[in-house]
């Protein structure tokens, strides 16, 4: 293969990115030359694994039934951070208040997967595959969302990334995606004296290998390692005011911000946070749910601050496999339920509003007599982001077997 | 079916089938991380006194031991296990294992050489390790890539006028364990 214009542009861009003295906006412009403008649009998906209790996260404090059904673990009126007179945030979500006021943060309540399963694994699988009720889907919707995008002139190694040790279901598929546990560990041979020698030998082996699969994957790997090295994301310190809390989720988002700021061409990204399965002693304003919500909101708010003007082209969506029972159980906890709450944060988001139809909590309004009913399919929310933000109109491929007409969008993106 | 489910007969038929011995079936599958780690430990003959660190390595490669929660079990497909971070994990494991930097695992260089003493000559060491770790079946590309670097002082461990020292067989072994050939079975 000769030196094509594409390769020249790519190498040129790398050279610019690799020069620390060049202002970041110039480096960004260099990347802009590589692909179309859609390259700058980013979709970040956050999964709350374990079924978060949406009713104690965005609290329907205007609903008497809520207090009747949760005598011990409700969030009292005086503790709720009111949003619109009917809904309010859990007090651990204080970091979300400014984002709500600036209208960057929108909420979709009574949303989720329509599938009736109460199994964590099945439900997560369905939401990541994007095909509730269909086990046979082999790839994830976030991967398919790239697949159907107009073919970019260049495929950056970090187009799709998951923070964590292995590639999650949502990003598996035909588009190359990188799982990254820690930026520091994404090297060959570590910090030993022989590292560069070892790395160059492996590279020669894989580059010359006739083994098509390992050759291809090896090439991607060495490209990614080199790109990461030259972009040196570690030099992008968190912006002032971006105070990530300790812990895995904060680390994930801090590193994701570094990768985005280092201009590695990130288009879709995924991170997850566990610790939501509160069957026993859920707590209310204090306790288990308060603690995990604090980490959740502090991490996301820090990430948003850290992105700075890059937030303009970023949409962040949170989801969880299902909600929890409307009533508390005998152990001051809640059990597996149905509909839940989703947060949508970003530059193009028309925030400061709770979207979706509220189904109510009266006995007759509950799903199967016990759970918050579902009024918004999660694919409606994701579909809007994929079609209107990522500009991939081919929703039938991203979410097969689902009528995802733009007329049904909640219109939460400006 | 005719043998009423006699597993011995089924296996006999399988093993004698032309498909079983076909060239295309040789090293046709990518090892899962568990297969990779287990085969690396066996091939090097290292002494495992504490397997905890090895299981931790498996976590990093996305295949926590007995940790697959959905009843479907771990995938046997190559696509699941061949991606950038997985390959990095494998190459790095190969290097740390053979250089004895995995806690609870002891590397003995005479074991590595199948009870021969490590030759001083790097070319001989490479040939011996190719036999020991990959039954001598190494692609020209892999062999040449390593051979081209044998004279690097970091591997030959030789100073221009210094005394002859044994070749750095642990680095060579690490390179072979991380080679494309060793990822297949």
Short mmCIF file of C-alpha atoms in Angstrom, two decimals, chain A residues 3-407:
data_model
loop_
_atom_site.label_atom_id
_atom_site.label_comp_id
_atom_site.label_asym_id
_atom_site.label_seq_id
_atom_site.Cartn_x
_atom_site.Cartn_y
_atom_site.Cartn_z
CA UNK A 3 1.20 6.56 0.93
CA UNK A 4 -2.35 7.69 0.38
CA UNK A 5 -3.75 11.03 1.32
CA UNK A 6 -5.53 9.31 4.16
CA UNK A 7 -2.34 7.91 5.64
CA UNK A 8 -0.59 11.22 5.23
CA UNK A 9 -3.37 13.02 7.07
CA UNK A 10 -3.35 10.41 9.77
CA UNK A 11 0.36 10.57 10.36
CA UNK A 12 0.23 14.36 10.16
CA UNK A 13 -2.46 14.44 12.79
CA UNK A 14 -0.48 12.11 15.01
CA UNK A 15 2.56 14.29 14.69
CA UNK A 16 0.58 17.32 15.78
CA UNK A 17 -1.08 15.52 18.64
CA UNK A 18 2.32 14.30 19.75
CA UNK A 19 3.66 17.80 20.08
CA UNK A 20 2.99 19.00 23.56
CA UNK A 21 3.70 22.62 22.62
CA UNK A 22 0.76 22.80 20.22
CA UNK A 23 -2.37 24.22 21.81
CA UNK A 24 -5.06 21.63 22.27
CA UNK A 25 -7.52 23.36 19.97
CA UNK A 26 -5.02 23.08 17.11
CA UNK A 27 -4.46 19.42 17.83
CA UNK A 28 -8.23 19.03 17.86
CA UNK A 29 -8.43 20.75 14.50
CA UNK A 30 -5.87 18.29 13.17
CA UNK A 31 -8.11 15.46 14.18
CA UNK A 32 -11.05 17.21 12.64
CA UNK A 33 -9.25 16.98 9.32
CA UNK A 34 -9.14 13.22 9.62
CA UNK A 35 -12.82 12.54 9.57
CA UNK A 36 -16.13 14.25 9.15
CA UNK A 37 -17.61 16.52 11.78
CA UNK A 38 -19.56 13.66 13.31
CA UNK A 39 -16.21 12.51 14.71
CA UNK A 40 -16.49 15.19 17.29
CA UNK A 41 -19.86 13.98 18.54
CA UNK A 42 -19.59 11.69 21.51
CA UNK A 43 -22.02 9.38 23.25
CA UNK A 44 -21.13 8.14 26.73
CA UNK A 45 -23.24 5.38 28.25
CA UNK A 46 -23.23 4.70 31.98
CA UNK A 47 -24.70 1.46 33.33
CA UNK A 48 -25.83 1.22 36.96
CA UNK A 49 -25.46 -2.53 37.43
CA UNK A 50 -27.66 -4.20 40.01
CA UNK A 51 -30.97 -2.38 39.43
CA UNK A 52 -30.93 1.08 40.98
CA UNK A 53 -33.94 2.22 42.98
CA UNK A 54 -35.21 5.00 40.71
CA UNK A 55 -37.97 5.99 43.14
CA UNK A 56 -35.41 6.96 45.78
CA UNK A 57 -33.15 8.65 43.22
CA UNK A 58 -35.61 10.98 41.54
CA UNK A 59 -38.25 11.06 44.24
CA UNK A 60 -41.95 11.65 43.40
CA UNK A 61 -42.38 13.66 46.58
CA UNK A 62 -45.70 15.05 45.38
CA UNK A 63 -47.11 11.52 45.46
CA UNK A 64 -48.73 10.54 48.81
CA UNK A 65 -48.63 6.87 47.82
CA UNK A 66 -44.82 7.03 47.72
CA UNK A 67 -44.68 7.82 51.42
CA UNK A 68 -47.39 5.30 52.26
CA UNK A 69 -45.55 2.47 50.52
CA UNK A 70 -42.14 3.27 52.00
CA UNK A 71 -42.63 4.06 55.67
CA UNK A 72 -38.97 3.46 56.62
CA UNK A 73 -36.87 4.21 53.59
CA UNK A 74 -38.60 7.19 51.98
CA UNK A 75 -36.79 10.43 51.36
CA UNK A 76 -38.63 12.97 53.57
CA UNK A 77 -40.11 16.10 51.96
CA UNK A 78 -37.70 18.36 53.78
CA UNK A 79 -34.64 16.39 52.59
CA UNK A 80 -35.62 16.16 48.91
CA UNK A 81 -33.90 18.60 46.53
CA UNK A 82 -37.00 19.80 44.75
CA UNK A 83 -36.95 20.02 40.95
CA UNK A 84 -40.43 20.98 39.81
CA UNK A 85 -42.74 20.74 42.78
CA UNK A 86 -43.54 17.07 42.15
CA UNK A 87 -40.16 15.40 41.61
CA UNK A 88 -37.02 15.97 43.61
CA UNK A 89 -33.49 14.63 43.79
CA UNK A 90 -32.09 12.42 46.55
CA UNK A 91 -29.97 14.68 48.81
CA UNK A 92 -26.80 12.84 47.72
CA UNK A 93 -27.34 14.25 44.25
CA UNK A 94 -26.43 17.82 45.25
CA UNK A 95 -23.70 17.85 42.54
CA UNK A 96 -26.50 17.49 39.95
CA UNK A 97 -28.30 20.67 41.05
CA UNK A 98 -26.14 23.15 39.10
CA UNK A 99 -26.32 20.93 35.99
CA UNK A 100 -30.12 20.93 36.29
CA UNK A 101 -30.25 24.70 36.73
CA UNK A 102 -27.96 25.22 33.73
CA UNK A 103 -30.37 22.98 31.80
CA UNK A 104 -27.66 20.50 30.85
CA UNK A 105 -29.31 17.70 32.79
CA UNK A 106 -32.62 16.08 31.82
CA UNK A 107 -34.44 13.24 33.52
CA UNK A 108 -36.64 10.54 32.02
CA UNK A 109 -38.79 8.82 34.62
CA UNK A 110 -40.67 5.53 34.40
CA UNK A 111 -38.26 4.46 31.64
CA UNK A 112 -36.48 1.21 30.92
CA UNK A 113 -36.72 -2.13 29.21
CA UNK A 114 -40.21 -3.49 28.49
CA UNK A 115 -39.07 -7.07 29.03
CA UNK A 116 -40.67 -8.67 32.08
CA UNK A 117 -37.62 -10.52 33.37
CA UNK A 118 -36.51 -9.85 36.92
CA UNK A 119 -33.13 -11.52 36.38
CA UNK A 120 -30.22 -9.07 36.57
CA UNK A 121 -28.23 -10.95 33.96
CA UNK A 122 -30.98 -11.36 31.41
CA UNK A 123 -32.09 -7.77 31.83
CA UNK A 124 -28.56 -6.33 31.50
CA UNK A 125 -27.94 -8.54 28.52
CA UNK A 126 -31.10 -7.34 26.83
CA UNK A 127 -30.34 -3.69 27.47
CA UNK A 128 -26.78 -4.01 26.21
CA UNK A 129 -27.79 -6.01 23.17
CA UNK A 130 -30.57 -3.49 22.57
CA UNK A 131 -33.03 -6.30 21.89
CA UNK A 132 -35.21 -7.03 24.95
CA UNK A 133 -36.48 -10.60 24.97
CA UNK A 134 -34.11 -11.77 22.24
CA UNK A 135 -31.25 -13.91 23.51
CA UNK A 136 -29.73 -14.65 20.14
CA UNK A 137 -28.36 -11.15 19.48
CA UNK A 138 -24.59 -11.47 19.42
CA UNK A 139 -23.45 -7.87 19.38
CA UNK A 140 -24.22 -4.75 21.39
CA UNK A 141 -26.19 -1.70 20.25
CA UNK A 142 -23.37 0.74 21.02
CA UNK A 143 -21.16 -1.17 18.60
CA UNK A 144 -23.91 -1.34 15.98
CA UNK A 145 -24.44 2.39 16.39
CA UNK A 146 -20.92 2.93 15.00
CA UNK A 147 -21.32 0.26 12.38
CA UNK A 148 -24.14 2.07 10.70
CA UNK A 149 -22.56 5.52 10.88
CA UNK A 150 -21.27 6.93 7.61
CA UNK A 151 -17.92 5.23 7.08
CA UNK A 152 -15.25 7.56 8.46
CA UNK A 153 -12.19 8.07 6.31
CA UNK A 154 -10.14 6.82 9.20
CA UNK A 155 -10.87 4.49 12.10
CA UNK A 156 -9.08 5.73 15.17
CA UNK A 157 -8.11 2.99 17.59
CA UNK A 158 -10.03 4.66 20.38
CA UNK A 159 -13.26 5.23 18.50
CA UNK A 160 -15.07 2.95 20.93
CA UNK A 161 -13.82 2.38 24.47
CA UNK A 162 -14.99 0.64 27.57
CA UNK A 163 -13.42 1.43 30.92
CA UNK A 164 -12.80 -1.93 32.59
CA UNK A 165 -10.89 -5.16 32.22
CA UNK A 166 -12.99 -6.72 29.48
CA UNK A 167 -15.14 -5.61 26.62
CA UNK A 168 -18.77 -5.45 27.78
CA UNK A 169 -21.65 -6.86 25.78
CA UNK A 170 -22.82 -3.40 24.73
CA UNK A 171 -19.60 -2.76 22.77
CA UNK A 172 -18.99 -6.20 21.35
CA UNK A 173 -19.43 -6.61 17.64
CA UNK A 174 -17.74 -6.00 14.34
CA UNK A 175 -16.42 -2.50 15.03
CA UNK A 176 -13.04 -2.48 16.79
CA UNK A 177 -13.43 -1.44 20.41
CA UNK A 178 -10.87 -1.15 23.16
CA UNK A 179 -11.33 -2.19 26.76
CA UNK A 180 -9.01 -0.24 29.00
CA UNK A 181 -8.63 -0.82 32.69
CA UNK A 182 -5.98 1.75 33.33
CA UNK A 183 -4.17 4.11 31.00
CA UNK A 184 -0.89 3.37 32.76
CA UNK A 185 -1.16 -0.35 32.13
CA UNK A 186 -1.92 0.04 28.45
CA UNK A 187 1.69 -0.62 27.45
CA UNK A 188 3.82 -3.60 26.51
CA UNK A 189 6.51 -4.82 28.81
CA UNK A 190 5.67 -2.40 31.59
CA UNK A 191 8.39 -0.15 32.92
CA UNK A 192 11.24 -2.63 32.72
CA UNK A 193 14.49 -1.76 30.97
CA UNK A 194 13.75 -4.25 28.26
CA UNK A 195 10.23 -2.93 27.63
CA UNK A 196 10.96 -1.17 24.37
CA UNK A 197 12.91 -4.12 23.02
CA UNK A 198 10.15 -6.55 23.99
CA UNK A 199 7.50 -4.29 22.48
CA UNK A 200 9.31 -3.88 19.18
CA UNK A 201 9.89 -7.64 18.91
CA UNK A 202 6.23 -8.41 19.53
CA UNK A 203 5.27 -5.78 17.01
CA UNK A 204 7.55 -7.28 14.35
CA UNK A 205 6.11 -10.74 15.04
CA UNK A 206 2.50 -9.68 14.75
CA UNK A 207 3.02 -7.30 11.85
CA UNK A 208 4.62 -10.04 9.79
CA UNK A 209 2.34 -12.79 10.97
CA UNK A 210 0.35 -14.62 8.32
CA UNK A 211 -2.29 -15.33 10.95
CA UNK A 212 -4.94 -12.94 9.64
CA UNK A 213 -6.93 -12.61 12.85
CA UNK A 214 -3.97 -12.04 15.15
CA UNK A 215 -2.20 -9.91 12.58
CA UNK A 216 -5.19 -7.56 12.33
CA UNK A 217 -5.83 -7.40 16.01
CA UNK A 218 -2.12 -7.01 16.74
CA UNK A 219 -1.87 -4.11 14.33
CA UNK A 220 -4.79 -2.37 16.07
CA UNK A 221 -3.17 -3.01 19.42
CA UNK A 222 0.23 -1.59 18.53
CA UNK A 223 -1.39 1.38 16.82
CA UNK A 224 -3.46 2.02 19.94
CA UNK A 225 -0.47 1.74 22.25
CA UNK A 226 1.54 4.13 20.11
CA UNK A 227 -1.31 6.58 19.75
CA UNK A 228 -1.85 6.55 23.47
CA UNK A 229 1.83 7.07 24.09
CA UNK A 230 2.14 9.99 21.70
CA UNK A 231 -1.07 11.62 22.85
CA UNK A 232 0.09 11.11 26.44
CA UNK A 233 -3.33 11.46 28.07
CA UNK A 234 -1.71 11.43 31.51
CA UNK A 235 -0.62 15.02 30.97
CA UNK A 236 -4.27 16.10 30.88
CA UNK A 237 -4.84 16.77 34.54
CA UNK A 238 -8.37 17.11 35.80
CA UNK A 239 -9.67 20.64 35.26
CA UNK A 240 -9.96 22.90 38.33
CA UNK A 241 -13.14 22.03 40.18
CA UNK A 242 -13.33 18.54 38.69
CA UNK A 243 -13.04 16.63 41.95
CA UNK A 244 -13.41 12.96 41.19
CA UNK A 245 -14.20 10.87 44.26
CA UNK A 246 -12.02 7.87 45.08
CA UNK A 247 -13.12 4.55 43.68
CA UNK A 248 -13.49 2.66 40.45
CA UNK A 249 -16.26 4.74 38.87
CA UNK A 250 -14.48 8.04 39.52
CA UNK A 251 -11.26 6.55 38.14
CA UNK A 252 -13.08 5.34 35.04
CA UNK A 253 -14.56 8.75 34.26
CA UNK A 254 -11.33 10.59 35.07
CA UNK A 255 -9.46 8.42 32.59
CA UNK A 256 -12.22 8.70 30.02
CA UNK A 257 -11.98 12.49 30.23
CA UNK A 258 -8.22 12.22 29.68
CA UNK A 259 -8.71 10.10 26.58
CA UNK A 260 -11.29 12.53 25.20
CA UNK A 261 -9.14 15.55 25.96
CA UNK A 262 -6.12 13.85 24.38
CA UNK A 263 -8.04 13.83 21.10
CA UNK A 264 -7.92 10.14 20.49
CA UNK A 265 -11.09 10.24 18.42
CA UNK A 266 -13.44 8.78 21.03
CA UNK A 267 -16.97 8.53 19.61
CA UNK A 268 -18.68 6.13 21.97
CA UNK A 269 -17.64 5.17 25.47
CA UNK A 270 -18.98 2.97 28.23
CA UNK A 271 -18.44 2.81 31.98
CA UNK A 272 -20.35 1.03 34.71
CA UNK A 273 -20.94 1.37 38.44
CA UNK A 274 -22.14 -1.44 40.69
CA UNK A 275 -23.61 -1.55 44.19
CA UNK A 276 -27.33 -0.89 43.59
CA UNK A 277 -28.96 -4.15 44.60
CA UNK A 278 -30.35 -3.01 47.94
CA UNK A 279 -32.60 -5.83 49.15
CA UNK A 280 -31.63 -5.22 52.77
CA UNK A 281 -31.15 -1.91 54.63
CA UNK A 282 -31.27 0.32 51.59
CA UNK A 283 -31.17 3.42 53.75
CA UNK A 284 -32.74 6.72 52.77
CA UNK A 285 -30.98 10.07 53.24
CA UNK A 286 -28.08 8.13 54.77
CA UNK A 287 -26.93 4.57 54.23
CA UNK A 288 -26.18 2.37 51.26
CA UNK A 289 -28.12 4.16 48.56
CA UNK A 290 -26.95 7.56 49.79
CA UNK A 291 -23.33 6.43 49.59
CA UNK A 292 -23.45 4.98 46.11
CA UNK A 293 -25.46 7.96 44.83
CA UNK A 294 -22.83 10.32 46.20
CA UNK A 295 -20.09 8.54 44.24
CA UNK A 296 -22.32 8.41 41.18
CA UNK A 297 -23.20 12.09 41.14
CA UNK A 298 -19.81 13.41 42.24
CA UNK A 299 -18.10 11.38 39.51
CA UNK A 300 -20.48 12.50 36.78
CA UNK A 301 -20.38 16.14 37.86
CA UNK A 302 -16.56 16.05 37.95
CA UNK A 303 -16.52 14.45 34.49
CA UNK A 304 -18.77 17.20 33.16
CA UNK A 305 -16.62 19.95 34.67
CA UNK A 306 -13.50 18.23 33.40
CA UNK A 307 -14.77 18.06 29.80
CA UNK A 308 -15.20 21.82 29.70
CA UNK A 309 -16.11 23.01 26.19
CA UNK A 310 -15.86 19.42 24.92
CA UNK A 311 -19.11 18.86 26.78
CA UNK A 312 -20.87 20.75 24.02
CA UNK A 313 -20.50 17.76 21.71
CA UNK A 314 -21.06 15.13 24.37
CA UNK A 315 -24.21 13.33 25.46
CA UNK A 316 -24.10 11.13 28.56
CA UNK A 317 -26.94 8.69 29.25
CA UNK A 318 -27.36 6.56 32.37
CA UNK A 319 -29.38 3.39 32.66
CA UNK A 320 -29.99 0.39 34.90
CA UNK A 321 -31.45 -3.03 34.04
CA UNK A 322 -34.74 -2.50 35.89
CA UNK A 323 -36.17 -0.56 38.80
CA UNK A 324 -37.18 -1.78 42.22
CA UNK A 325 -40.49 -2.54 43.91
CA UNK A 326 -42.61 0.48 44.77
CA UNK A 327 -43.12 -0.83 48.31
CA UNK A 328 -40.29 -1.43 50.71
CA UNK A 329 -39.85 -5.06 51.81
CA UNK A 330 -39.57 -6.56 55.30
CA UNK A 331 -35.83 -5.91 55.41
CA UNK A 332 -36.04 -2.17 54.83
CA UNK A 333 -34.95 -2.73 51.28
CA UNK A 334 -36.58 -3.11 47.89
CA UNK A 335 -36.77 -6.03 45.49
CA UNK A 336 -36.52 -6.37 41.74
CA UNK A 337 -39.03 -4.16 39.96
CA UNK A 338 -39.73 -2.75 36.55
CA UNK A 339 -39.47 0.85 35.31
CA UNK A 340 -36.63 3.15 36.41
CA UNK A 341 -35.15 6.59 35.90
CA UNK A 342 -32.59 7.67 33.28
CA UNK A 343 -30.38 10.75 33.35
CA UNK A 344 -29.38 12.50 30.14
CA UNK A 345 -26.58 15.06 30.43
CA UNK A 346 -24.89 17.03 27.70
CA UNK A 347 -24.43 20.13 25.60
CA UNK A 348 -27.30 19.47 23.17
CA UNK A 349 -29.65 18.34 25.98
CA UNK A 350 -32.71 20.42 26.76
CA UNK A 351 -32.37 19.92 30.47
CA UNK A 352 -34.07 21.19 33.58
CA UNK A 353 -37.09 19.04 32.81
CA UNK A 354 -38.44 15.62 33.76
CA UNK A 355 -39.51 13.87 30.55
CA UNK A 356 -41.87 10.95 30.08
CA UNK A 357 -45.40 10.30 31.30
CA UNK A 358 -45.69 9.63 35.02
CA UNK A 359 -47.85 6.53 35.45
CA UNK A 360 -48.68 7.12 39.13
CA UNK A 361 -48.25 4.88 42.15
CA UNK A 362 -51.85 3.95 43.02
CA UNK A 363 -52.40 0.23 43.32
CA UNK A 364 -54.26 0.11 40.00
CA UNK A 365 -51.48 2.03 38.27
CA UNK A 366 -48.66 -0.29 39.34
CA UNK A 367 -47.18 -2.84 36.96
CA UNK A 368 -48.22 -6.34 38.11
CA UNK A 369 -49.58 -4.65 41.22
CA UNK A 370 -46.12 -3.97 42.64
CA UNK A 371 -43.81 -1.91 40.42
CA UNK A 372 -43.60 1.46 38.75
CA UNK A 373 -45.13 0.98 35.28
CA UNK A 374 -43.07 1.68 32.19
CA UNK A 375 -44.11 4.58 29.97
CA UNK A 376 -40.87 5.19 28.02
CA UNK A 377 -38.93 2.44 26.30
CA UNK A 378 -35.19 2.96 26.85
CA UNK A 379 -34.67 2.55 23.10
CA UNK A 380 -36.74 5.66 22.53
CA UNK A 381 -34.26 7.70 24.61
CA UNK A 382 -31.18 6.02 23.11
CA UNK A 383 -32.65 6.15 19.62
CA UNK A 384 -33.02 9.91 19.86
CA UNK A 385 -29.37 10.25 20.89
CA UNK A 386 -28.18 7.90 18.15
CA UNK A 387 -30.26 9.52 15.42
CA UNK A 388 -30.13 13.17 16.38
CA UNK A 389 -26.80 13.48 18.19
CA UNK A 390 -24.66 10.82 16.51
CA UNK A 391 -26.56 11.39 13.27
CA UNK A 392 -27.03 7.74 12.57
CA UNK A 393 -30.52 7.53 11.09
CA UNK A 394 -30.39 3.79 10.58
CA UNK A 395 -32.18 2.93 13.82
CA UNK A 396 -33.63 -0.30 12.45
CA UNK A 397 -30.15 -1.72 12.48
CA UNK A 398 -29.14 -0.33 15.87
CA UNK A 399 -32.38 -1.43 17.54
CA UNK A 400 -33.83 -4.18 15.36
CA UNK A 401 -37.48 -5.19 15.72
CA UNK A 402 -38.38 -1.89 17.34
CA UNK A 403 -40.43 0.89 15.79
CA UNK A 404 -38.27 3.88 16.64
CA UNK A 405 -39.96 6.70 14.77
CA UNK A 406 -38.58 10.15 15.28
CA UNK A 407 -42.13 11.38 15.90
#
